[in-house]
mmCIF file of C-alpha atoms and ligand atoms in Angstrom:
data_model
loop_
_atom_site.group_PDB
_atom_site.id
_atom_site.type_symbol
_atom_site.label_atom_id
_atom_site.label_comp_id
_atom_site.label_asym_id
_atom_site.label_seq_id
_atom_site.Cartn_x
_atom_site.Cartn_y
_atom_site.Cartn_z
ATOM 1 C CA MET A 26 99.830 23.188 -101.973
ATOM 2 C CA SER A 27 101.574 23.323 -98.679
ATOM 3 C CA GLN A 28 103.251 26.781 -97.679
ATOM 4 C CA THR A 29 106.517 27.068 -95.918
ATOM 5 C CA VAL A 30 107.007 29.360 -92.906
ATOM 6 C CA THR A 31 110.488 30.205 -91.319
ATOM 7 C CA LEU A 32 110.218 29.171 -87.661
ATOM 8 C CA ILE A 33 112.861 30.681 -85.355
ATOM 9 C CA PRO A 34 112.647 29.005 -82.025
ATOM 10 C CA GLY A 35 114.973 31.565 -80.270
ATOM 11 C CA ASP A 36 116.489 31.703 -76.841
ATOM 12 C CA GLY A 37 115.330 30.746 -73.250
ATOM 13 C CA VAL A 38 111.885 29.606 -73.278
ATOM 14 C CA GLY A 39 111.438 29.961 -77.070
ATOM 15 C CA PRO A 40 112.159 26.189 -77.977
ATOM 16 C CA GLU A 41 109.404 25.238 -75.404
ATOM 17 C CA ILE A 42 106.764 27.505 -76.757
ATOM 18 C CA ALA A 43 107.749 26.788 -80.440
ATOM 19 C CA ALA A 44 107.193 22.925 -79.626
ATOM 20 C CA VAL A 45 103.657 23.691 -78.411
ATOM 21 C CA VAL A 46 102.969 25.545 -81.558
ATOM 22 C CA ARG A 47 104.050 22.735 -83.674
ATOM 23 C CA THR A 48 101.915 20.245 -81.808
ATOM 24 C CA CYS A 49 98.918 22.447 -82.241
ATOM 25 C CA MET A 50 99.539 22.870 -85.793
ATOM 26 C CA THR A 51 99.777 19.098 -86.441
ATOM 27 C CA ALA A 52 96.359 18.740 -84.647
ATOM 28 C CA LEU A 53 95.004 21.427 -86.814
ATOM 29 C CA GLY A 54 96.183 19.683 -89.917
ATOM 30 C CA ALA A 55 97.246 22.936 -91.369
ATOM 31 C CA ASP A 56 99.205 22.459 -94.587
ATOM 32 C CA ILE A 57 102.331 24.080 -93.451
ATOM 33 C CA GLU A 58 105.965 23.093 -93.754
ATOM 34 C CA TRP A 59 108.435 24.597 -91.291
ATOM 35 C CA ASP A 60 111.736 25.909 -92.228
ATOM 36 C CA ILE A 61 113.565 25.855 -88.796
ATOM 37 C CA GLN A 62 116.275 28.377 -88.370
ATOM 38 C CA ASP A 63 118.502 29.171 -85.421
ATOM 39 C CA ALA A 64 118.943 32.720 -84.166
ATOM 40 C CA GLY A 65 119.853 34.265 -80.885
ATOM 41 C CA ALA A 66 122.397 34.146 -78.056
ATOM 42 C CA ALA A 67 123.366 30.459 -78.767
ATOM 43 C CA MET A 68 124.520 31.248 -82.369
ATOM 44 C CA ILE A 69 127.089 33.783 -81.262
ATOM 45 C CA GLU A 70 129.199 30.979 -79.871
ATOM 46 C CA LYS A 71 128.656 28.887 -82.743
ATOM 47 C CA GLU A 72 128.946 31.458 -85.580
ATOM 48 C CA ASN A 73 129.893 34.663 -84.102
ATOM 49 C CA THR A 74 126.567 36.301 -84.885
ATOM 50 C CA PRO A 75 123.090 36.296 -83.286
ATOM 51 C CA LEU A 76 121.610 36.432 -86.774
ATOM 52 C CA PRO A 77 123.109 34.392 -89.528
ATOM 53 C CA ASP A 78 122.347 35.581 -93.063
ATOM 54 C CA ARG A 79 120.711 32.283 -93.957
ATOM 55 C CA VAL A 80 118.003 33.254 -91.536
ATOM 56 C CA LEU A 81 117.130 36.496 -93.316
ATOM 57 C CA ASP A 82 117.432 34.598 -96.549
ATOM 58 C CA SER A 83 114.951 32.072 -95.276
ATOM 59 C CA ILE A 84 112.411 34.779 -94.276
ATOM 60 C CA ARG A 85 112.834 36.718 -97.592
ATOM 61 C CA LYS A 86 112.200 33.503 -99.485
ATOM 62 C CA ASN A 87 109.072 32.307 -97.461
ATOM 63 C CA ARG A 88 107.789 35.860 -96.702
ATOM 64 C CA ILE A 89 106.425 34.625 -93.484
ATOM 65 C CA ALA A 90 108.030 33.769 -90.335
ATOM 66 C CA LEU A 91 107.131 32.837 -86.627
ATOM 67 C CA LYS A 92 109.576 33.723 -84.076
ATOM 68 C CA GLY A 93 110.416 32.948 -80.386
ATOM 69 C CA PRO A 94 112.089 35.587 -78.226
ATOM 70 C CA VAL A 95 115.599 36.198 -78.545
ATOM 71 C CA GLU A 96 117.973 37.686 -76.184
ATOM 72 C CA THR A 97 119.751 41.015 -76.736
ATOM 73 C CA PRO A 98 123.249 40.565 -75.833
ATOM 74 C CA VAL A 99 124.315 43.361 -73.632
ATOM 75 C CA GLY A 100 127.609 45.116 -74.363
ATOM 76 C CA LYS A 101 129.016 42.455 -76.683
ATOM 77 C CA GLY A 102 128.892 44.724 -79.909
ATOM 78 C CA PHE A 103 126.179 42.721 -81.776
ATOM 79 C CA ARG A 104 123.098 44.659 -83.119
ATOM 80 C CA SER A 105 119.812 43.497 -81.638
ATOM 81 C CA VAL A 106 118.251 40.594 -83.824
ATOM 82 C CA ASN A 107 114.860 42.239 -83.591
ATOM 83 C CA VAL A 108 116.346 45.592 -84.687
ATOM 84 C CA ARG A 109 118.079 44.053 -87.487
ATOM 85 C CA LEU A 110 114.999 41.949 -88.679
ATOM 86 C CA ARG A 111 113.051 45.037 -88.785
ATOM 87 C CA GLN A 112 115.583 47.222 -90.652
ATOM 88 C CA ASP A 113 116.773 44.560 -93.080
ATOM 89 C CA LEU A 114 113.212 43.418 -94.083
ATOM 90 C CA ASP A 115 111.860 46.796 -93.721
ATOM 91 C CA LEU A 116 109.120 45.670 -91.286
ATOM 92 C CA PHE A 117 107.603 49.255 -90.910
ATOM 93 C CA ALA A 118 104.442 48.200 -88.968
ATOM 94 C CA CYS A 119 104.320 46.665 -85.460
ATOM 95 C CA VAL A 120 100.928 45.297 -85.008
ATOM 96 C CA ARG A 121 99.718 44.285 -81.431
ATOM 97 C CA PRO A 122 95.990 42.972 -81.010
ATOM 98 C CA CYS A 123 94.858 43.434 -77.434
ATOM 99 C CA LYS A 124 91.565 41.231 -76.846
ATOM 100 C CA TYR A 125 90.439 40.073 -73.639
ATOM 101 C CA TYR A 126 89.841 36.312 -73.145
ATOM 102 C CA GLU A 127 87.549 35.304 -70.472
ATOM 103 C CA GLY A 128 89.254 33.596 -67.439
ATOM 104 C CA ILE A 129 92.307 35.866 -67.425
ATOM 105 C CA HIS A 130 92.629 38.151 -64.493
ATOM 106 C CA SER A 131 92.292 41.882 -65.437
ATOM 107 C CA ARG A 132 92.113 44.969 -63.293
ATOM 108 C CA ILE A 133 89.534 46.462 -65.656
ATOM 109 C CA THR A 134 85.900 46.425 -64.424
ATOM 110 C CA ALA A 135 84.443 45.211 -67.817
ATOM 111 C CA PRO A 136 87.103 43.752 -69.771
ATOM 112 C CA GLU A 137 85.168 41.712 -71.983
ATOM 113 C CA ALA A 138 84.473 44.437 -74.624
ATOM 114 C CA ILE A 139 88.201 45.221 -74.992
ATOM 115 C CA ASP A 140 89.234 44.183 -78.557
ATOM 116 C CA LEU A 141 91.935 46.717 -80.017
ATOM 117 C CA VAL A 142 94.536 46.549 -82.450
ATOM 118 C CA ILE A 143 97.570 48.867 -82.032
ATOM 119 C CA VAL A 144 99.498 49.763 -85.217
ATOM 120 C CA ARG A 145 102.834 51.247 -84.344
ATOM 121 C CA GLU A 146 105.414 52.830 -86.849
ATOM 122 C CA ASN A 147 108.532 50.846 -86.383
ATOM 123 C CA THR A 148 111.426 52.890 -88.158
ATOM 124 C CA GLU A 149 111.225 56.565 -87.393
ATOM 125 C CA ASP A 150 110.703 58.849 -84.369
ATOM 126 C CA LEU A 151 112.957 58.925 -81.190
ATOM 127 C CA TYR A 152 113.852 55.202 -81.864
ATOM 128 C CA ALA A 153 115.769 56.087 -85.064
ATOM 129 C CA GLY A 154 119.005 56.207 -83.144
ATOM 130 C CA ILE A 155 119.997 59.805 -83.841
ATOM 131 C CA GLU A 156 121.536 60.894 -80.475
ATOM 132 C CA PHE A 157 124.440 63.118 -79.573
ATOM 133 C CA MET A 158 126.622 62.864 -76.479
ATOM 134 C CA ASN A 159 126.770 65.744 -74.041
ATOM 135 C CA THR A 160 130.128 67.252 -75.105
ATOM 136 C CA CYS A 161 131.019 70.826 -75.747
ATOM 137 C CA GLY A 162 133.049 72.941 -78.042
ATOM 138 C CA GLU A 163 134.207 71.781 -81.447
ATOM 139 C CA GLU A 164 133.243 68.230 -80.704
ATOM 140 C CA ALA A 165 129.476 69.259 -80.492
ATOM 141 C CA PRO A 166 128.714 70.810 -83.787
ATOM 142 C CA PHE A 167 124.988 70.300 -83.248
ATOM 143 C CA LEU A 168 125.051 72.426 -79.962
ATOM 144 C CA LYS A 169 127.120 74.893 -82.067
ATOM 145 C CA PHE A 170 124.588 74.890 -84.855
ATOM 146 C CA LEU A 171 121.684 75.366 -82.514
ATOM 147 C CA LYS A 172 123.455 78.334 -81.034
ATOM 148 C CA GLU A 173 124.748 80.033 -83.986
ATOM 149 C CA GLN A 174 121.668 79.334 -86.244
ATOM 150 C CA GLN A 175 118.718 79.130 -83.904
ATOM 151 C CA GLY A 176 119.944 81.160 -80.916
ATOM 152 C CA ILE A 177 119.286 78.339 -78.608
ATOM 153 C CA VAL A 178 122.040 77.800 -75.909
ATOM 154 C CA LEU A 179 122.163 74.379 -74.328
ATOM 155 C CA GLY A 180 124.566 73.569 -71.616
ATOM 156 C CA CYS A 181 127.398 71.094 -72.024
ATOM 157 C CA ASP A 182 125.444 68.677 -69.814
ATOM 158 C CA THR A 183 122.840 68.215 -72.291
ATOM 159 C CA GLY A 184 122.253 65.062 -74.271
ATOM 160 C CA ILE A 185 120.111 65.245 -77.453
ATOM 161 C CA SER A 186 117.904 62.710 -79.168
ATOM 162 C CA ILE A 187 116.284 63.596 -82.543
ATOM 163 C CA LYS A 188 112.929 62.719 -83.524
ATOM 164 C CA PRO A 189 112.505 62.221 -87.313
ATOM 165 C CA ILE A 190 109.000 61.956 -88.571
ATOM 166 C CA SER A 191 108.425 62.161 -92.368
ATOM 167 C CA ILE A 192 105.194 62.647 -94.387
ATOM 168 C CA SER A 193 105.939 59.516 -96.369
ATOM 169 C CA GLY A 194 106.676 57.307 -93.393
ATOM 170 C CA SER A 195 103.501 58.686 -91.639
ATOM 171 C CA GLU A 196 101.268 58.146 -94.792
ATOM 172 C CA ARG A 197 102.559 54.654 -95.129
ATOM 173 C CA ILE A 198 101.680 53.573 -91.386
ATOM 174 C CA VAL A 199 98.325 55.243 -91.544
ATOM 175 C CA THR A 200 97.441 53.609 -94.827
ATOM 176 C CA PHE A 201 98.725 50.273 -93.400
ATOM 177 C CA ALA A 202 96.225 50.909 -90.367
ATOM 178 C CA PHE A 203 93.263 51.493 -92.651
ATOM 179 C CA GLU A 204 94.152 48.511 -95.041
ATOM 180 C CA TYR A 205 94.442 46.282 -91.967
ATOM 181 C CA ALA A 206 91.008 47.603 -90.685
ATOM 182 C CA LYS A 207 89.478 46.777 -93.998
ATOM 183 C CA LYS A 208 90.846 43.322 -94.208
ATOM 184 C CA ASN A 209 90.020 42.597 -90.531
ATOM 185 C CA GLY A 210 86.399 43.896 -90.539
ATOM 186 C CA ARG A 211 87.293 46.774 -88.167
ATOM 187 C CA LYS A 212 85.066 49.984 -87.975
ATOM 188 C CA LYS A 213 87.144 52.822 -86.436
ATOM 189 C CA VAL A 214 90.721 54.214 -86.631
ATOM 190 C CA THR A 215 92.188 56.647 -84.166
ATOM 191 C CA ALA A 216 95.363 58.380 -84.833
ATOM 192 C CA ILE A 217 97.326 59.251 -81.700
ATOM 193 C CA ASP A 218 100.184 61.868 -81.119
ATOM 194 C CA LYS A 219 101.001 65.031 -79.196
ATOM 195 C CA ALA A 220 100.562 67.490 -82.140
ATOM 196 C CA ASN A 221 99.712 70.292 -79.882
ATOM 197 C CA ILE A 222 103.415 70.540 -78.411
ATOM 198 C CA MET A 223 105.525 68.935 -81.306
ATOM 199 C CA LYS A 224 103.970 70.881 -84.274
ATOM 200 C CA PHE A 225 106.719 70.003 -86.875
ATOM 201 C CA SER A 226 106.979 66.116 -86.080
ATOM 202 C CA ASP A 227 103.704 64.956 -84.477
ATOM 203 C CA GLY A 228 101.906 67.688 -86.208
ATOM 204 C CA LEU A 229 102.918 66.333 -89.520
ATOM 205 C CA PHE A 230 101.768 62.875 -88.511
ATOM 206 C CA MET A 231 98.524 64.191 -87.347
ATOM 207 C CA GLN A 232 98.147 65.999 -90.938
ATOM 208 C CA ALA A 233 99.009 62.942 -92.640
ATOM 209 C CA ALA A 234 96.660 60.744 -90.815
ATOM 210 C CA GLU A 235 93.845 63.276 -91.585
ATOM 211 C CA ASP A 236 94.757 63.314 -95.223
ATOM 212 C CA ILE A 237 94.776 59.405 -95.545
ATOM 213 C CA SER A 238 91.408 59.257 -93.665
ATOM 214 C CA HIS A 239 89.700 61.019 -96.376
ATOM 215 C CA LYS A 240 90.506 58.028 -98.726
ATOM 216 C CA TYR A 241 88.708 55.630 -96.444
ATOM 217 C CA PRO A 242 85.216 57.347 -95.841
ATOM 218 C CA GLU A 243 83.695 54.009 -94.943
ATOM 219 C CA PHE A 244 85.554 54.115 -91.514
ATOM 220 C CA ALA A 245 85.159 56.288 -88.502
ATOM 221 C CA TYR A 246 88.204 58.387 -88.002
ATOM 222 C CA GLU A 247 89.230 60.309 -84.851
ATOM 223 C CA HIS A 248 92.491 62.032 -83.515
ATOM 224 C CA LYS A 249 93.582 61.955 -80.019
ATOM 225 C CA LEU A 250 96.364 63.331 -77.939
ATOM 226 C CA VAL A 251 98.632 60.409 -76.399
ATOM 227 C CA ASP A 252 97.982 61.789 -72.687
ATOM 228 C CA ASN A 253 94.333 61.918 -73.013
ATOM 229 C CA MET A 254 94.463 58.298 -74.871
ATOM 230 C CA CYS A 255 96.314 56.724 -71.841
ATOM 231 C CA MET A 256 93.567 57.774 -69.606
ATOM 232 C CA GLN A 257 90.915 56.879 -72.099
ATOM 233 C CA LEU A 258 92.341 53.286 -72.377
ATOM 234 C CA VAL A 259 92.124 52.711 -68.732
ATOM 235 C CA GLN A 260 88.628 54.283 -68.520
ATOM 236 C CA TYR A 261 86.837 53.300 -71.602
ATOM 237 C CA PRO A 262 89.013 50.695 -73.457
ATOM 238 C CA GLU A 263 85.865 49.300 -75.182
ATOM 239 C CA LYS A 264 85.350 52.516 -77.220
ATOM 240 C CA TYR A 265 88.522 51.993 -79.271
ATOM 241 C CA ASP A 266 89.309 49.800 -82.378
ATOM 242 C CA VAL A 267 92.407 50.263 -84.504
ATOM 243 C CA LEU A 268 94.857 52.779 -82.861
ATOM 244 C CA VAL A 269 97.745 54.197 -85.257
ATOM 245 C CA LEU A 270 100.789 55.793 -83.606
ATOM 246 C CA PRO A 271 104.297 56.986 -84.181
ATOM 247 C CA ASN A 272 107.117 54.679 -82.687
ATOM 248 C CA LEU A 273 107.578 55.717 -79.131
ATOM 249 C CA TYR A 274 103.975 56.289 -78.212
ATOM 250 C CA GLY A 275 103.073 53.046 -79.911
ATOM 251 C CA ASP A 276 105.733 51.190 -77.937
ATOM 252 C CA ILE A 277 104.262 52.648 -74.590
ATOM 253 C CA ILE A 278 100.526 52.221 -75.454
ATOM 254 C CA SER A 279 101.111 48.656 -76.553
ATOM 255 C CA ASP A 280 102.155 47.781 -73.173
ATOM 256 C CA LEU A 281 99.511 49.711 -71.495
ATOM 257 C CA ALA A 282 96.906 47.908 -73.594
ATOM 258 C CA ALA A 283 98.671 44.502 -72.871
ATOM 259 C CA GLY A 284 98.510 45.387 -69.217
ATOM 260 C CA ILE A 285 94.546 45.891 -69.326
ATOM 261 C CA ILE A 286 94.119 42.522 -71.043
ATOM 262 C CA GLY A 287 96.313 40.442 -68.723
ATOM 263 C CA GLY A 288 99.885 41.250 -69.383
ATOM 264 C CA LEU A 289 102.481 40.457 -72.049
ATOM 265 C CA GLY A 290 102.304 36.548 -71.311
ATOM 266 C CA VAL A 291 99.108 36.510 -73.306
ATOM 267 C CA ALA A 292 99.719 39.421 -75.781
ATOM 268 C CA PRO A 293 100.467 38.367 -79.501
ATOM 269 C CA GLY A 294 102.343 40.534 -82.159
ATOM 270 C CA ALA A 295 103.574 40.906 -85.479
ATOM 271 C CA ASN A 296 106.104 43.060 -87.426
ATOM 272 C CA MET A 297 105.028 43.629 -90.966
ATOM 273 C CA GLY A 298 106.239 45.047 -94.274
ATOM 274 C CA ASP A 299 104.776 45.357 -97.556
ATOM 275 C CA ASP A 300 105.052 41.598 -98.451
ATOM 276 C CA VAL A 301 106.978 39.975 -95.341
ATOM 277 C CA ALA A 302 105.591 39.486 -91.947
ATOM 278 C CA VAL A 303 107.266 38.218 -88.789
ATOM 279 C CA PHE A 304 104.958 36.938 -86.063
ATOM 280 C CA GLU A 305 105.971 36.710 -82.572
ATOM 281 C CA ALA A 306 104.922 36.771 -78.852
ATOM 282 C CA THR A 307 105.636 40.015 -77.201
ATOM 283 C CA HIS A 308 107.282 38.637 -74.027
ATOM 284 C CA GLY A 309 111.016 37.944 -73.773
ATOM 285 C CA SER A 310 113.083 34.858 -73.251
ATOM 286 C CA ALA A 311 112.185 34.626 -69.608
ATOM 287 C CA PRO A 312 115.622 32.991 -68.516
ATOM 288 C CA ASP A 313 114.334 32.504 -64.999
ATOM 289 C CA ILE A 314 111.909 29.910 -66.045
ATOM 290 C CA ALA A 315 113.558 28.529 -69.114
ATOM 291 C CA GLY A 316 113.885 24.776 -69.549
ATOM 292 C CA GLN A 317 111.412 24.343 -66.669
ATOM 293 C CA ASN A 318 108.061 23.528 -68.457
ATOM 294 C CA LYS A 319 106.525 26.691 -66.774
ATOM 295 C CA VAL A 320 106.290 29.352 -69.699
ATOM 296 C CA ASN A 321 102.683 30.190 -70.796
ATOM 297 C CA PRO A 322 102.482 29.398 -74.469
ATOM 298 C CA THR A 323 99.411 31.736 -75.117
ATOM 299 C CA GLY A 324 101.352 34.729 -76.588
ATOM 300 C CA ILE A 325 102.989 32.652 -79.487
ATOM 301 C CA LEU A 326 99.842 30.669 -79.909
ATOM 302 C CA LEU A 327 97.711 33.904 -80.365
ATOM 303 C CA SER A 328 100.708 35.198 -82.766
ATOM 304 C CA THR A 329 100.042 31.934 -84.706
ATOM 305 C CA VAL A 330 96.235 32.715 -84.991
ATOM 306 C CA LEU A 331 97.283 36.135 -86.429
ATOM 307 C CA MET A 332 99.731 34.253 -88.827
ATOM 308 C CA LEU A 333 97.095 31.790 -89.997
ATOM 309 C CA ARG A 334 94.674 34.689 -90.668
ATOM 310 C CA TYR A 335 97.387 36.554 -92.647
ATOM 311 C CA MET A 336 97.839 33.339 -94.742
ATOM 312 C CA GLU A 337 94.012 33.271 -95.210
ATOM 313 C CA LEU A 338 93.715 29.876 -93.285
ATOM 314 C CA THR A 339 90.590 31.191 -91.573
ATOM 315 C CA GLY A 340 89.264 27.833 -90.571
ATOM 316 C CA ALA A 341 92.240 26.838 -88.797
ATOM 317 C CA ALA A 342 92.789 30.416 -87.178
ATOM 318 C CA ASP A 343 89.224 30.063 -85.723
ATOM 319 C CA ARG A 344 89.765 26.678 -84.545
ATOM 320 C CA LEU A 345 93.143 27.412 -82.728
ATOM 321 C CA GLU A 346 91.725 30.685 -81.218
ATOM 322 C CA GLN A 347 88.533 29.012 -79.995
ATOM 323 C CA SER A 348 90.582 26.179 -78.336
ATOM 324 C CA ILE A 349 93.050 28.483 -76.674
ATOM 325 C CA ALA A 350 90.026 30.689 -75.381
ATOM 326 C CA ALA A 351 88.233 27.511 -74.063
ATOM 327 C CA VAL A 352 91.221 26.292 -72.175
ATOM 328 C CA ILE A 353 91.714 29.637 -70.564
ATOM 329 C CA LYS A 354 88.043 30.122 -69.807
ATOM 330 C CA GLU A 355 88.103 26.668 -67.958
ATOM 331 C CA GLY A 356 91.025 27.707 -66.176
ATOM 332 C CA ARG A 357 92.031 24.157 -65.074
ATOM 333 C CA HIS A 358 94.960 23.258 -67.545
ATOM 334 C CA VAL A 359 96.706 26.486 -67.292
ATOM 335 C CA THR A 360 100.137 27.656 -66.358
ATOM 336 C CA ALA A 361 100.817 29.351 -62.912
ATOM 337 C CA ASP A 362 100.743 32.917 -64.214
ATOM 338 C CA LEU A 363 97.082 32.204 -65.504
ATOM 339 C CA LYS A 364 95.959 30.700 -62.029
ATOM 340 C CA PRO A 365 94.256 32.990 -59.720
ATOM 341 C CA ALA A 366 95.757 33.241 -56.141
ATOM 342 C CA GLY A 367 94.397 30.669 -53.887
ATOM 343 C CA SER A 368 93.149 28.489 -56.649
ATOM 344 C CA PRO A 369 92.422 24.903 -55.434
ATOM 345 C CA GLU A 370 93.999 23.199 -58.275
ATOM 346 C CA PRO A 371 97.800 23.497 -59.098
ATOM 347 C CA PRO A 372 98.891 24.857 -62.367
ATOM 348 C CA VAL A 373 99.958 22.605 -65.126
ATOM 349 C CA GLY A 374 103.156 22.886 -67.314
ATOM 350 C CA THR A 375 103.639 24.368 -70.735
ATOM 351 C CA ARG A 376 103.418 20.976 -72.370
ATOM 352 C CA GLU A 377 100.262 20.000 -70.513
ATOM 353 C CA MET A 378 98.492 23.345 -71.374
ATOM 354 C CA GLY A 379 99.499 22.642 -75.121
ATOM 355 C CA ASN A 380 97.949 19.239 -74.862
ATOM 356 C CA ALA A 381 94.782 20.536 -73.282
ATOM 357 C CA ILE A 382 94.550 22.974 -76.319
ATOM 358 C CA VAL A 383 95.175 20.142 -78.772
ATOM 359 C CA GLU A 384 92.133 18.014 -77.047
ATOM 360 C CA LYS A 385 89.791 21.085 -77.863
ATOM 361 C CA ILE A 386 91.157 21.425 -81.287
ATOM 362 C CA ASN A 387 90.330 17.671 -81.784
ATOM 363 C CA ALA A 388 86.828 18.073 -80.266
ATOM 364 C CA LEU A 389 85.812 21.017 -82.554
HETATM 365 P P1 NAD B 422 110.801 38.666 -70.237
HETATM 366 O O1 NAD B 422 109.535 38.915 -70.782
HETATM 367 O O2 NAD B 422 111.621 37.665 -70.741
HETATM 368 O O3 NAD B 422 110.539 38.201 -68.600
HETATM 369 C C1 NAD B 422 109.915 39.100 -67.599
HETATM 370 C C2 NAD B 422 109.167 38.350 -66.642
HETATM 371 O O4 NAD B 422 107.920 37.777 -67.028
HETATM 372 C C3 NAD B 422 110.067 37.110 -66.146
HETATM 373 O O5 NAD B 422 109.791 36.912 -64.783
HETATM 374 C C4 NAD B 422 109.445 35.878 -66.894
HETATM 375 O O6 NAD B 422 109.667 34.746 -66.328
HETATM 376 C C5 NAD B 422 108.036 36.266 -67.054
HETATM 377 N N1 NAD B 422 107.361 35.900 -68.306
HETATM 378 C C6 NAD B 422 107.606 36.363 -69.508
HETATM 379 N N2 NAD B 422 106.919 35.596 -70.490
HETATM 380 C C7 NAD B 422 106.192 34.811 -69.925
HETATM 381 C C8 NAD B 422 105.322 33.789 -70.284
HETATM 382 N N3 NAD B 422 104.931 33.450 -71.514
HETATM 383 N N4 NAD B 422 104.954 32.858 -69.221
HETATM 384 C C9 NAD B 422 105.155 32.996 -67.764
HETATM 385 N N5 NAD B 422 106.014 34.056 -67.367
HETATM 386 C C10 NAD B 422 106.518 34.874 -68.431
HETATM 387 O O7 NAD B 422 111.516 40.093 -70.009
HETATM 388 P P2 NAD B 422 113.229 40.401 -69.663
HETATM 389 O O8 NAD B 422 113.572 39.325 -68.745
HETATM 390 O O9 NAD B 422 113.171 41.760 -69.565
HETATM 391 O O10 NAD B 422 113.956 39.953 -71.010
HETATM 392 C C11 NAD B 422 114.726 38.656 -70.988
HETATM 393 C C12 NAD B 422 115.396 38.672 -72.376
HETATM 394 O O11 NAD B 422 114.361 38.658 -73.472
HETATM 395 C C13 NAD B 422 116.403 40.031 -72.734
HETATM 396 O O12 NAD B 422 117.453 39.380 -73.226
HETATM 397 C C14 NAD B 422 115.491 40.671 -73.624
HETATM 398 O O13 NAD B 422 116.607 41.556 -74.479
HETATM 399 C C15 NAD B 422 114.732 39.580 -74.357
HETATM 400 N N6 NAD B 422 113.666 40.139 -75.026
HETATM 401 C C16 NAD B 422 113.219 39.641 -76.237
HETATM 402 C C17 NAD B 422 112.216 40.052 -76.864
HETATM 403 C C18 NAD B 422 111.825 39.564 -78.226
HETATM 404 O O14 NAD B 422 112.645 38.740 -78.842
HETATM 405 N N7 NAD B 422 110.750 39.886 -78.877
HETATM 406 C C19 NAD B 422 111.216 40.860 -76.238
HETATM 407 C C20 NAD B 422 111.574 41.339 -74.917
HETATM 408 C C21 NAD B 422 112.655 40.945 -74.361
#
């Protein structure tokens, strides 16, 4: 029986990369129906919201979505679509695999061995949005509380962001990381934080990770401090497998890891909850190249591979991934960002790269 997936093409280059996904999925013969839903900047003019309720209803019904990038309107009073999706659907885990594909330029000396998955907590930490303006007197009850109850005096020029990390939130994300490791044949989980300095927040995450690790004795488990981890990922990325982190460190380490495998243009991602998952490329709407047939479709296609694996359509996932890898390795039919400087052949467009991938799918 065919499965229905919500497809949100999104803004900017979104419709171009969504079209490539649809062409590849037709070639794969995957038994998937698309429920196409518009969200993003264009919807503000039409419906006065970037995320109409019917888009959320569609995802709730189908449980799986593939999403193109959407613009975050600056200073227009609308909540970010991405933040709303995460909050309203309780997508508490951000999953970013970082695997090197031969043919992509990396600054790392032996990138072939890089095959990491970053699991980032998506709801807590300094991104919870609990912030205080730098005002004084009666208007700053928090500064007053700190002074009166804790003896800590902060000047009126101090801004404050609060970092909430809970045992339940930490246990949930670490359990997710081990379960992901189990389903995806991974061997090791590394929990990362700065527990030596922030004992009450990161210390609690570290303890929760340690406790949960005892339930999964079949996996190697280790703990690392985030500053050391940054250096480790640049020097020895091949030593790492699944990484689990609180929100802020996860955000930063995800981009660092994307950088060592060739950049955001080739990095896939997903936001997941207990039984809803939204897959998306990690790059933005790239307005500077929108509508020009220049965008690299690899990020969204690799996100589609993740989606197919999640749907247990393993054969289709393998064929798609092998076809993308083959086109990148040959290096002939790839977009400009994947062409090395001084390459004798010109780059191809988004559609043409998609067609080259379809040829490989048909040949497999
Ligand atoms: P961006 O990722 O859109 O673009 C940064 C640069 O990288 C641009 O020069 C762009 O042309 C290039 N680029 C990005 N993806 C590429 C690809 N696949 N192929 C070739 N080149 C690519 O980042 P930005 O300019 O900071 O953001 C633009 C808009 O996208 C903003 O409104 C932002 O809020 C939004 N955004 C959305 C998401 C999302 O929906 N997940 C993520 C990031 C940014």
